[in-house]
XYZ file of C-alpha atoms in Angstrom:
500
model
C 1.668 -1.439 31.736
C -1.438 -0.746 29.603
C -3.211 -3.852 27.687
C -2.105 -3.889 24.293
C -3.592 -6.621 21.702
C -0.986 -7.518 19.615
C -2.253 -7.066 16.153
C 0.347 -7.089 13.189
C -1.359 -5.247 10.922
C -2.155 -2.224 13.728
C 1.309 -2.442 14.777
C 3.663 -1.985 11.209
C 6.570 -0.103 12.072
C 9.161 -0.246 9.503
C 12.367 0.494 9.092
C 13.872 0.048 12.864
C 16.618 -2.569 13.917
C 15.867 -4.989 16.070
C 17.651 -5.398 19.190
C 20.807 -7.876 19.081
C 22.786 -8.909 21.196
C 26.523 -7.399 20.364
C 25.520 -4.485 20.891
C 27.353 -3.754 24.313
C 29.600 -1.505 22.791
C 26.913 1.444 22.820
C 25.564 2.550 26.581
C 22.243 1.101 28.174
C 19.437 3.396 26.707
C 17.754 5.991 30.022
C 13.883 5.814 30.412
C 12.768 9.099 31.502
C 9.204 10.005 31.696
C 8.461 13.704 30.978
C 5.911 16.135 31.774
C 3.746 16.928 29.199
C -0.033 18.580 28.596
C -3.008 17.293 31.127
C -5.352 15.266 29.954
C -9.038 16.392 29.347
C -10.822 13.228 28.813
C -13.118 11.596 31.331
C -11.878 8.961 31.525
C -8.750 10.089 32.723
C -8.051 13.727 33.655
C -5.169 14.429 34.870
C -1.984 15.288 34.680
C 0.525 13.467 31.425
C 3.705 12.064 31.688
C 5.527 10.826 28.388
C 8.127 8.333 28.800
C 10.605 8.048 26.546
C 14.008 5.472 26.613
C 17.525 7.726 25.020
C 19.699 5.543 23.562
C 23.289 7.311 23.071
C 26.071 6.105 20.619
C 29.107 5.227 22.556
C 31.402 7.657 20.559
C 28.855 10.500 21.868
C 30.396 13.136 24.200
C 30.317 16.837 24.906
C 32.822 17.128 22.886
C 31.257 15.469 20.090
C 28.227 16.221 19.532
C 25.777 13.781 17.159
C 22.498 14.068 15.985
C 19.325 12.437 17.322
C 16.119 10.965 15.896
C 13.892 10.457 17.319
C 11.515 7.252 16.704
C 8.027 5.810 18.170
C 5.945 2.554 18.094
C 2.447 1.764 15.739
C -1.002 2.268 16.759
C -1.699 -0.701 19.534
C 2.059 -0.628 20.498
C 5.160 0.770 22.898
C 8.398 2.465 22.745
C 11.965 0.527 21.755
C 13.091 0.375 25.302
C 16.048 -2.318 25.057
C 19.600 -2.040 24.748
C 21.152 -3.331 21.913
C 18.249 -2.023 19.985
C 18.145 0.525 17.054
C 22.491 -0.810 16.738
C 22.340 0.389 12.720
C 21.741 4.200 13.568
C 23.602 3.977 16.410
C 27.115 2.559 14.846
C 26.114 5.749 11.768
C 26.943 7.794 14.141
C 23.179 9.256 15.367
C 21.222 9.348 18.971
C 17.851 7.699 19.666
C 14.729 8.545 21.353
C 11.920 5.619 21.616
C 8.591 7.666 22.268
C 5.541 6.031 24.412
C 3.304 7.911 21.963
C 0.369 8.948 24.482
C -1.995 6.240 26.078
C 0.492 3.263 24.619
C 3.068 1.995 27.230
C 4.065 3.914 30.081
C 2.423 7.246 29.146
C -0.344 8.770 30.477
C -3.723 10.045 29.405
C -5.599 8.891 26.704
C -4.715 8.677 22.623
C -6.403 11.917 20.506
C -4.805 9.925 17.435
C -1.912 12.955 16.684
C -3.911 15.653 17.821
C -1.749 19.089 18.047
C -2.686 20.019 20.795
C -2.056 17.069 22.603
C 0.191 14.872 20.317
C 1.789 17.797 18.538
C 2.245 19.278 22.346
C 3.760 16.062 23.869
C 6.298 15.831 20.684
C 6.857 19.223 21.031
C 8.128 18.248 24.994
C 10.332 15.875 23.836
C 12.583 17.407 21.130
C 12.438 20.033 24.460
C 14.438 17.390 26.622
C 17.098 15.940 23.508
C 17.835 19.759 23.401
C 19.290 19.650 26.791
C 21.452 16.795 26.367
C 25.538 18.096 26.770
C 25.908 14.803 23.480
C 23.176 16.632 21.139
C 24.560 19.055 18.405
C 22.882 21.617 18.469
C 22.420 24.364 15.683
C 21.397 27.285 18.280
C 19.450 27.708 22.025
C 17.349 25.038 22.558
C 18.193 23.412 18.549
C 18.916 19.744 18.110
C 19.983 18.432 14.752
C 16.935 16.030 14.443
C 15.465 13.785 12.550
C 12.484 11.111 13.016
C 11.624 7.526 11.879
C 8.531 5.069 12.269
C 5.712 3.758 10.546
C 2.067 4.140 10.057
C 1.423 5.535 14.010
C 5.253 6.206 14.070
C 4.658 8.201 10.618
C 1.674 9.859 12.083
C 3.770 11.749 15.080
C 6.077 13.000 12.406
C 4.102 15.610 11.463
C 2.402 16.129 14.080
C 5.213 17.013 16.632
C 6.454 19.072 12.577
C 3.438 20.963 12.260
C 2.410 21.859 15.670
C 5.927 23.407 15.879
C 4.961 25.752 12.934
C 1.911 26.189 13.310
C 3.145 27.976 17.142
C 6.508 29.616 15.903
C 6.347 29.578 12.425
C 9.164 26.829 12.249
C 9.990 23.046 12.801
C 12.891 22.295 14.596
C 12.887 18.606 12.692
C 15.924 18.757 10.218
C 14.295 15.809 8.227
C 11.579 12.812 8.220
C 11.416 9.521 7.421
C 7.883 8.469 7.931
C 6.964 5.484 6.040
C 2.908 4.153 5.798
C 1.257 7.068 7.405
C -1.707 9.193 6.325
C -2.249 13.044 4.951
C -6.457 12.936 6.256
C -7.420 10.498 8.488
C -10.944 11.117 7.564
C -10.973 10.479 3.607
C -8.553 7.246 4.871
C -10.304 5.820 7.703
C -13.818 6.935 5.599
C -13.441 7.755 1.918
C -16.064 9.716 0.928
C -17.649 9.115 4.633
C -18.332 5.367 3.538
C -16.482 3.220 6.832
C -13.238 1.192 6.178
C -15.004 -1.555 8.015
C -12.688 -3.655 8.506
C -9.565 -1.589 9.119
C -11.556 0.905 11.473
C -12.482 -2.387 13.576
C -9.225 -3.853 13.748
C -8.365 -0.937 14.795
C -10.293 0.116 17.481
C -9.514 -3.636 19.128
C -6.136 -2.328 19.154
C -6.044 -0.050 21.741
C -9.161 -0.481 23.281
C -7.771 1.247 26.580
C -6.631 4.089 24.758
C -9.433 5.267 23.339
C -10.741 8.644 24.350
C -14.836 8.998 25.246
C -15.814 10.881 22.127
C -13.394 7.832 19.927
C -15.714 4.851 21.679
C -19.071 6.308 21.265
C -18.538 8.037 17.810
C -17.486 3.722 17.132
C -20.633 2.954 18.536
C -23.173 5.136 16.351
C -20.628 4.113 13.369
C -21.865 0.767 13.684
C -25.712 1.382 14.843
C -25.850 3.664 11.596
C -23.379 2.261 9.081
C -22.330 6.465 8.314
C -19.318 8.418 9.508
C -20.770 9.989 12.336
C -20.088 14.087 12.550
C -18.158 12.881 15.627
C -15.765 10.724 14.070
C -14.915 13.916 11.152
C -14.812 16.462 13.676
C -12.419 14.088 16.044
C -10.156 12.911 13.514
C -10.532 16.531 11.309
C -7.314 18.284 12.709
C -4.997 15.180 13.069
C -3.417 14.793 9.900
C -1.174 17.368 7.256
C -4.330 17.673 5.299
C -5.328 20.655 8.295
C -2.939 21.982 8.340
C -2.323 22.772 4.547
C -5.332 24.234 4.770
C -4.055 26.472 6.947
C -1.908 27.153 4.252
C 1.073 25.443 6.722
C 4.177 23.750 4.295
C 7.089 21.935 5.898
C 10.295 22.637 4.018
C 12.571 20.091 5.140
C 13.751 17.380 3.132
C 10.886 14.304 3.402
C 11.621 10.611 2.673
C 8.391 9.518 2.149
C 8.128 5.542 1.665
C 4.366 4.420 0.813
C 2.254 0.315 0.527
C 0.896 1.334 -2.713
C -0.975 -2.262 -2.046
C -1.578 -0.944 1.899
C -5.433 -0.618 1.825
C -5.604 1.528 5.125
C -2.919 4.849 4.327
C -3.098 3.904 0.054
C -0.300 5.472 -2.347
C -3.059 8.450 -2.483
C -1.897 9.571 1.020
C 1.922 9.451 -0.114
C 1.208 11.575 -2.840
C -1.637 14.170 -1.220
C 1.773 14.361 1.660
C 4.214 15.429 -1.495
C 2.591 17.613 -3.427
C 0.743 19.569 -1.057
C 2.484 19.714 2.274
C 5.716 20.218 1.103
C 6.915 23.464 0.125
C 8.662 23.720 -3.771
C 12.382 23.844 -1.970
C 11.715 20.826 0.439
C 10.431 18.925 -2.390
C 12.716 19.066 -4.564
C 14.634 17.115 -1.419
C 12.807 14.857 -0.747
C 11.902 11.370 -2.364
C 8.672 9.183 -2.358
C 9.371 5.763 -2.466
C 5.807 2.962 -3.611
C 6.538 -0.201 -2.901
C 4.060 -3.492 -2.251
C 3.617 -4.214 1.509
C 2.261 -2.075 4.558
C -1.128 -2.630 5.398
C -2.408 -5.126 3.460
C -5.100 -7.173 3.357
C -6.116 -9.440 0.283
C -9.085 -8.612 -1.251
C -11.497 -11.877 -1.818
C -14.460 -9.388 -3.157
C -13.608 -8.644 -5.658
C -10.140 -10.334 -6.013
C -6.861 -8.506 -6.607
C -3.081 -8.784 -6.624
C 0.690 -7.391 -6.348
C 4.010 -9.312 -5.830
C 5.274 -7.911 -2.338
C 8.448 -6.198 -1.660
C 10.344 -3.474 -2.395
C 11.803 -3.071 -6.086
C 12.570 0.776 -5.786
C 14.924 1.614 -3.051
C 17.670 -0.047 -4.638
C 17.418 2.032 -8.248
C 18.308 5.538 -5.557
C 21.886 4.580 -4.740
C 21.068 2.484 -2.377
C 20.999 -1.707 -1.097
C 17.882 -1.348 -0.318
C 15.214 0.963 1.950
C 17.466 0.413 5.048
C 19.999 2.101 3.695
C 18.383 4.419 1.811
C 17.340 5.453 5.023
C 20.499 5.947 6.309
C 22.385 7.645 3.966
C 19.291 10.118 3.280
C 19.304 10.760 7.381
C 23.503 11.260 7.126
C 22.700 13.675 3.869
C 20.293 15.663 5.900
C 21.767 15.481 9.089
C 25.651 14.215 9.347
C 26.661 16.586 6.311
C 27.565 13.334 4.211
C 28.134 13.194 0.105
C 24.809 13.043 -1.861
C 25.053 9.553 -2.781
C 20.513 9.304 -2.639
C 19.159 10.248 -6.002
C 16.028 10.627 -7.860
C 15.114 13.672 -5.944
C 11.884 15.313 -6.370
C 10.518 12.262 -8.186
C 7.898 9.483 -7.887
C 9.452 6.333 -7.171
C 6.937 3.319 -7.736
C 6.744 -0.003 -7.316
C 4.087 -1.689 -10.046
C 2.407 -4.750 -9.117
C 3.710 -6.930 -11.288
C 7.480 -6.670 -9.541
C 8.892 -3.789 -11.057
C 9.436 0.444 -11.010
C 8.348 3.412 -12.861
C 10.490 6.314 -11.816
C 8.212 9.598 -12.830
C 8.293 12.978 -12.438
C 4.463 13.082 -12.564
C 1.704 10.866 -11.313
C -1.027 12.830 -12.949
C -2.886 11.433 -16.237
C -1.888 11.678 -19.351
C -4.342 9.748 -21.420
C -8.257 9.776 -21.509
C -10.363 6.902 -22.911
C -14.118 7.261 -23.574
C -16.026 4.020 -22.150
C -19.395 2.967 -22.584
C -22.645 3.113 -20.287
C -21.940 1.745 -16.843
C -25.251 0.192 -15.027
C -24.413 -1.413 -11.362
C -26.367 -3.118 -8.578
C -25.537 -1.161 -4.724
C -25.906 -3.389 -1.990
C -25.878 -6.865 -3.681
C -24.762 -8.338 -7.075
C -21.438 -9.015 -8.429
C -18.646 -7.239 -9.723
C -18.020 -6.329 -13.500
C -15.148 -5.567 -15.420
C -15.804 -2.825 -18.527
C -12.500 -3.526 -20.271
C -10.183 0.066 -21.008
C -7.520 -0.797 -23.252
C -5.137 -3.546 -24.627
C -1.377 -4.064 -23.211
C 1.037 -3.684 -23.134
C 0.656 -0.402 -21.168
C 2.647 1.025 -18.220
C 0.577 2.732 -15.658
C 2.390 4.806 -12.801
C 0.526 7.571 -10.989
C -3.633 9.063 -10.113
C -6.319 7.842 -12.628
C -9.750 9.264 -12.187
C -12.998 9.141 -13.304
C -15.766 11.074 -14.265
C -19.540 10.166 -16.221
C -22.898 11.369 -15.202
C -24.556 9.991 -12.869
C -27.720 8.516 -11.587
C -28.933 6.378 -9.112
C -32.658 4.340 -7.709
C -32.101 3.485 -4.173
C -31.236 6.533 -1.029
C -27.520 6.609 -0.023
C -26.434 4.072 -3.016
C -22.565 3.274 -2.869
C -20.196 1.110 -5.355
C -16.706 0.702 -5.552
C -13.964 1.431 -8.463
C -11.308 0.477 -9.139
C -8.724 -0.495 -12.348
C -7.461 -4.469 -12.762
C -5.688 -6.197 -15.285
C -6.279 -9.705 -16.904
C -7.185 -11.195 -20.616
C -10.394 -10.859 -20.109
C -13.235 -9.839 -17.757
C -13.572 -13.017 -15.996
C -9.763 -13.209 -14.755
C -9.405 -9.548 -14.683
C -7.806 -8.678 -10.962
C -7.453 -5.410 -8.909
C -4.369 -3.807 -8.914
C -2.879 -3.756 -5.941
C -5.691 -4.777 -4.033
C -6.705 -0.724 -3.676
C -11.068 -0.183 -4.362
C -12.507 2.988 -3.593
C -16.296 3.954 -3.044
C -18.202 6.431 -4.694
C -21.192 7.570 -2.972
C -24.465 9.010 -3.696
C -26.374 9.852 -0.691
C -30.101 11.015 -2.597
C -31.851 10.471 -5.163
C -29.444 11.588 -8.140
C -30.659 12.212 -11.812
C -27.783 12.746 -14.315
C -25.244 14.874 -12.464
C -22.122 14.953 -13.285
C -19.428 13.293 -10.893
C -15.643 12.881 -10.451
C -14.382 10.026 -10.029
C -11.722 9.043 -8.247
C -9.900 5.848 -8.527
C -6.860 4.554 -6.143
C -3.225 5.401 -7.087
C -2.034 2.498 -8.824
C 1.735 1.515 -10.820
C 1.013 -1.789 -13.442
C 2.718 -3.182 -16.068
C -0.179 -4.642 -18.657
C 1.557 -7.041 -20.419
C 0.849 -8.147 -24.152
C -1.482 -10.218 -24.208
C -3.232 -8.899 -21.157
C -6.002 -6.073 -20.386
C -6.685 -3.119 -18.757
C -10.201 -3.019 -16.753
C -12.348 -0.686 -15.005
C -13.587 -3.304 -11.959
C -17.134 -1.503 -10.492
C -18.761 -3.972 -8.184
C -21.598 -3.120 -4.939
C -19.480 -4.742 -2.530
C -15.709 -5.070 -1.373
C -14.218 -6.795 1.811
C -12.329 -3.351 2.731
C -16.015 -1.814 2.837
C -18.728 -5.017 4.885
C -21.777 -3.382 6.190
C -21.174 -0.105 4.646
C -22.079 -0.943 0.799
C -25.438 1.023 -0.161
C -27.722 1.140 2.583
C -30.764 -0.475 0.725
C -30.916 -2.346 -2.571
C -30.487 -0.120 -5.900
C -28.762 1.077 -8.819
C -26.488 3.064 -9.686
C -25.915 4.060 -13.896
C -22.905 5.931 -14.979
C -23.043 7.230 -19.252
C -21.043 9.512 -20.964
C -18.368 7.668 -18.862
C -14.332 9.300 -19.334
C -11.392 7.267 -17.485
C -7.880 9.816 -17.224
C -5.283 7.370 -17.325
C -1.150 7.871 -15.786
C 0.257 6.296 -18.919
C 4.102 6.433 -18.631
C 6.296 4.765 -21.738
């Protein structure tokens, strides 16, 4: 077994049943290792086996074939192999195949972080094995009725496998996916505007030291020395997510249940919105859902302070009792032909920071507000909050900012977010998320579009909505401006997704 560091923040796998002693009626899982593409990294070259545990429901047989769900673990974790696991799926008539991804658990090789040429090919080998099982329902030769579950890295493999199949054959054998808290672009997630999320990158690196390739080890070291996102890292992660396939014109034409933490400050809501809007065909989107909740990879902001009521307020509004029930109903409808009881297809269901739920067909800005000129220090200093509007007000979606930007200093960086409070002194960042804006060189009066984090919030009467601008963020320590300086914004307009 490989070294695995137990970091809760890096090994989140949501929506998976815990082992129970009462599941004896289902057969014990079978454990199999499958030959896959060889490892090319110089740290561990050679053949690679991908190891899986196969859970068959008691009722499954050659005379009564059933669909199968693939499952995999979060970053730094390993497959679920204990008897009694996945009972709610087995009881519902699904087989489950849990996968040790490359570089983790008993599987060989190094982690290429959902590269189509490695992890994508590994998933294809697993699907081939599933199709060979005589109790698995198929729709044609080597084509099982197939879904997938898992969160974080266990969501990433789902996109890697499906898109790699599309890249190779023009179609995928997956019939439905249910990824949670995963990414659209790893580069945009780990280093938005090439400003590194130091807190998370350091935790993720430490969580899987034995699994990294030599290229990732070298890139991490370079980043520590320079304070920048190395070109080698950008190239390493370039192909490893839906963004790469979307850029090549590929789309998924299957139903997808996307669940994303809006207060997740590693893979924030923006990543799920990009997957929902860009990675699916219109037909697939009409049969898919995006459910946002307050959770996931959530580290609370101290500088500047943020807020979010933890939980999932939306799943129970969609024809289900909660997320676990929603996921099971979605899979039953799309893999087993169950009656359609899930509601809200083709829409965004976003939990507010205060604990409510907004159901909307669009997350685009609907209202624009002009703001006064803004001047912030860079590299050192305190956050400031600029009033935008007074409550009552409901936001849900993707805000944006545009301004004419000037800087004094080189590689100037500042961090932006929406916040709520009764005054600038007590305003807190909505759902703990900020995004950086970076000017690599000296900038004199250049109009810029500045991305703001996607949020959902209800600003009550007596409160106000603010724009928080800060030279420092505890999600990006050591990656603020390279030298002290100033960033000035004039002709500022904020665009807000106002609802109701």
